[in-house]
PDB file of C-alpha atoms in Angstrom:
ATOM      1  CA  GLN A 262       0.056   0.069   0.052  1.00  0.00           C
ATOM      2  CA  VAL A 263       1.285   3.357  -0.973  1.00  0.00           C
ATOM      3  CA  GLN A 264       2.470   5.636   1.952  1.00  0.00           C
ATOM      4  CA  LEU A 265       3.332   9.151   2.321  1.00  0.00           C
ATOM      5  CA  VAL A 266       6.058   9.672   4.851  1.00  0.00           C
ATOM      6  CA  GLU A 267       6.826  13.069   6.428  1.00  0.00           C
ATOM      7  CA  SER A 268       9.932  14.073   8.167  1.00  0.00           C
ATOM      8  CA  GLY A 269      11.686  17.118   9.594  1.00  0.00           C
ATOM      9  CA  GLY A 270       9.510  17.753  12.603  1.00  0.00           C
ATOM     10  CA  GLY A 271      10.949  18.477  15.993  1.00  0.00           C
ATOM     11  CA  LEU A 272      11.265  20.858  18.802  1.00  0.00           C
ATOM     12  CA  VAL A 273      12.589  24.247  17.873  1.00  0.00           C
ATOM     13  CA  GLN A 274      12.747  27.796  19.445  1.00  0.00           C
ATOM     14  CA  ALA A 275      10.361  30.572  18.220  1.00  0.00           C
ATOM     15  CA  GLY A 276      11.986  32.609  15.488  1.00  0.00           C
ATOM     16  CA  SER A 277      13.830  29.593  14.011  1.00  0.00           C
ATOM     17  CA  SER A 278      13.101  27.831  10.748  1.00  0.00           C
ATOM     18  CA  LEU A 279      12.166  24.308   9.812  1.00  0.00           C
ATOM     19  CA  ARG A 280      11.964  22.403   6.592  1.00  0.00           C
ATOM     20  CA  LEU A 281       9.427  19.569   6.343  1.00  0.00           C
ATOM     21  CA  SER A 282       9.758  16.889   3.698  1.00  0.00           C
ATOM     22  CA  CYS A 283       7.296  14.386   2.257  1.00  0.00           C
ATOM     23  CA  ALA A 284       7.830  11.613  -0.153  1.00  0.00           C
ATOM     24  CA  ALA A 285       5.719   8.562  -1.303  1.00  0.00           C
ATOM     25  CA  SER A 286       6.849   5.153  -0.768  1.00  0.00           C
ATOM     26  CA  GLU A 287       6.286   4.464  -4.466  1.00  0.00           C
ATOM     27  CA  THR A 288       5.311   6.676  -7.355  1.00  0.00           C
ATOM     28  CA  ILE A 289       1.580   7.376  -7.461  1.00  0.00           C
ATOM     29  CA  ALA A 290       0.299   8.064 -11.031  1.00  0.00           C
ATOM     30  CA  GLY A 291      -2.006  10.959 -11.664  1.00  0.00           C
ATOM     31  CA  ILE A 292      -1.221  13.187  -8.736  1.00  0.00           C
ATOM     32  CA  ASN A 293      -1.799  16.781  -9.502  1.00  0.00           C
ATOM     33  CA  LEU A 294      -1.971  18.347  -6.106  1.00  0.00           C
ATOM     34  CA  MET A 295       0.114  18.143  -2.948  1.00  0.00           C
ATOM     35  CA  GLY A 296       0.162  20.031   0.167  1.00  0.00           C
ATOM     36  CA  TRP A 297       0.288  20.266   3.919  1.00  0.00           C
ATOM     37  CA  TYR A 298      -2.353  20.258   6.608  1.00  0.00           C
ATOM     38  CA  ARG A 299      -1.693  21.206  10.222  1.00  0.00           C
ATOM     39  CA  GLN A 300      -3.580  20.120  13.281  1.00  0.00           C
ATOM     40  CA  ALA A 301      -2.922  22.198  16.366  1.00  0.00           C
ATOM     41  CA  PRO A 302      -3.744  20.934  19.913  1.00  0.00           C
ATOM     42  CA  GLY A 303      -7.396  20.816  20.409  1.00  0.00           C
ATOM     43  CA  GLU A 304      -8.141  22.213  16.832  1.00  0.00           C
ATOM     44  CA  GLN A 305      -9.397  20.840  13.540  1.00  0.00           C
ATOM     45  CA  ARG A 306      -6.984  19.854  10.833  1.00  0.00           C
ATOM     46  CA  GLU A 307      -6.495  22.874   8.411  1.00  0.00           C
ATOM     47  CA  SER A 308      -4.946  23.299   5.049  1.00  0.00           C
ATOM     48  CA  ILE A 309      -1.830  25.445   5.301  1.00  0.00           C
ATOM     49  CA  ALA A 310      -0.049  25.164   1.919  1.00  0.00           C
ATOM     50  CA  THR A 311      -0.667  23.530  -1.538  1.00  0.00           C
ATOM     51  CA  ILE A 312       1.324  23.168  -4.786  1.00  0.00           C
ATOM     52  CA  THR A 313      -0.064  22.093  -8.024  1.00  0.00           C
ATOM     53  CA  SER A 314       1.469  20.073 -10.774  1.00  0.00           C
ATOM     54  CA  ASP A 315       1.694  23.379 -12.768  1.00  0.00           C
ATOM     55  CA  GLY A 316       3.705  24.925  -9.830  1.00  0.00           C
ATOM     56  CA  LEU A 317       0.833  27.080  -8.521  1.00  0.00           C
ATOM     57  CA  THR A 318       1.083  27.586  -4.815  1.00  0.00           C
ATOM     58  CA  SER A 319      -1.287  28.814  -2.002  1.00  0.00           C
ATOM     59  CA  TYR A 320      -0.976  29.403   1.698  1.00  0.00           C
ATOM     60  CA  ALA A 321      -3.042  29.913   4.566  1.00  0.00           C
ATOM     61  CA  ASP A 322      -3.016  33.599   5.982  1.00  0.00           C
ATOM     62  CA  SER A 323      -1.159  32.361   9.053  1.00  0.00           C
ATOM     63  CA  LEU A 324       1.753  31.240   6.876  1.00  0.00           C
ATOM     64  CA  LYS A 325       1.890  33.865   4.178  1.00  0.00           C
ATOM     65  CA  GLY A 326       5.247  35.675   3.803  1.00  0.00           C
ATOM     66  CA  ARG A 327       7.143  33.317   5.954  1.00  0.00           C
ATOM     67  CA  SER A 328       6.714  29.929   4.275  1.00  0.00           C
ATOM     68  CA  THR A 329       7.608  28.395   0.920  1.00  0.00           C
ATOM     69  CA  ILE A 330       6.070  25.155  -0.416  1.00  0.00           C
ATOM     70  CA  SER A 331       8.042  23.409  -3.214  1.00  0.00           C
ATOM     71  CA  GLY A 332       8.272  20.057  -4.728  1.00  0.00           C
ATOM     72  CA  ASP A 333       8.214  17.641  -7.595  1.00  0.00           C
ATOM     73  CA  ILE A 334       4.657  16.482  -8.052  1.00  0.00           C
ATOM     74  CA  ALA A 335       5.621  13.952 -10.589  1.00  0.00           C
ATOM     75  CA  LYS A 336       7.874  12.303  -8.116  1.00  0.00           C
ATOM     76  CA  ASN A 337       5.356  12.709  -5.302  1.00  0.00           C
ATOM     77  CA  ALA A 338       7.666  14.809  -3.189  1.00  0.00           C
ATOM     78  CA  VAL A 339       6.794  18.039  -1.368  1.00  0.00           C
ATOM     79  CA  TYR A 340       8.571  20.319   1.033  1.00  0.00           C
ATOM     80  CA  LEU A 341       7.617  23.089   3.305  1.00  0.00           C
ATOM     81  CA  LEU A 342      10.119  25.685   4.562  1.00  0.00           C
ATOM     82  CA  MET A 343       8.821  27.636   7.532  1.00  0.00           C
ATOM     83  CA  ASN A 344      10.544  30.748   8.816  1.00  0.00           C
ATOM     84  CA  SER A 345       9.946  32.889  11.857  1.00  0.00           C
ATOM     85  CA  LEU A 346       8.298  30.071  13.695  1.00  0.00           C
ATOM     86  CA  LYS A 347       5.891  31.032  16.431  1.00  0.00           C
ATOM     87  CA  PRO A 348       4.354  28.934  19.306  1.00  0.00           C
ATOM     88  CA  GLU A 349       1.080  29.000  17.478  1.00  0.00           C
ATOM     89  CA  ASP A 350       2.656  27.021  14.719  1.00  0.00           C
ATOM     90  CA  THR A 351       2.887  24.023  16.971  1.00  0.00           C
ATOM     91  CA  GLY A 352       0.953  20.975  15.736  1.00  0.00           C
ATOM     92  CA  VAL A 353       1.052  17.857  13.711  1.00  0.00           C
ATOM     93  CA  TYR A 354       1.861  18.493  10.156  1.00  0.00           C
ATOM     94  CA  TYR A 355       0.288  16.226   7.638  1.00  0.00           C
ATOM     95  CA  CYS A 356       1.345  15.772   3.935  1.00  0.00           C
ATOM     96  CA  TYR A 357      -1.237  14.730   1.324  1.00  0.00           C
ATOM     97  CA  ALA A 358      -1.400  14.082  -2.409  1.00  0.00           C
ATOM     98  CA  ALA A 359      -4.525  14.105  -4.464  1.00  0.00           C
ATOM     99  CA  ARG A 360      -5.568  13.012  -7.843  1.00  0.00           C
ATOM    100  CA  ILE A 361      -9.102  12.688  -9.349  1.00  0.00           C
ATOM    101  CA  GLY A 362     -11.157  10.522  -7.021  1.00  0.00           C
ATOM    102  CA  LYS A 363      -8.578   9.849  -4.390  1.00  0.00           C
ATOM    103  CA  ALA A 364      -6.400  11.428  -1.745  1.00  0.00           C
ATOM    104  CA  TYR A 365      -3.373   9.942   0.176  1.00  0.00           C
ATOM    105  CA  TRP A 366      -2.192  11.054   3.608  1.00  0.00           C
ATOM    106  CA  GLY A 367       0.870  10.695   5.632  1.00  0.00           C
ATOM    107  CA  LYS A 368       0.772   9.847   9.342  1.00  0.00           C
ATOM    108  CA  GLY A 369       2.086  13.274  10.328  1.00  0.00           C
ATOM    109  CA  THR A 370       5.165  14.799  11.903  1.00  0.00           C
ATOM    110  CA  LEU A 371       5.011  16.734  15.080  1.00  0.00           C
ATOM    111  CA  VAL A 372       6.326  20.321  15.215  1.00  0.00           C
ATOM    112  CA  THR A 373       6.662  22.033  18.585  1.00  0.00           C
ATOM    113  CA  VAL A 374       7.642  25.562  18.811  1.00  0.00           C
ATOM    114  CA  SER A 375       8.843  26.879  22.276  1.00  0.00           C
ATOM    115  CA  SER A 376       8.620  30.558  23.374  1.00  0.00           C
TER     116      SER A 376
END
């Protein structure tokens, strides 16, 4: 079964940077969108960044100006660079990949930002 695997999470201090990575265990055909969701403690999972196969990107307002999503959709790899991290960025970060009719999810990587 195809899996998405995230890496790069950890405990960091406020103001620092972190780069999350996500890759598929095997190539998934037809993926045209990849991105990241975040679930903060006690909150619902929310979309924070996406990238299409055409290279178009979008960000949640909370990350605009201090984050960059990049990746190779054809190789099912996506990255998220976050700068100027804040304690409110704490949460579990999930990678996902989507094609028509199906979405794939990773198990998440925990990011904890200390003040």
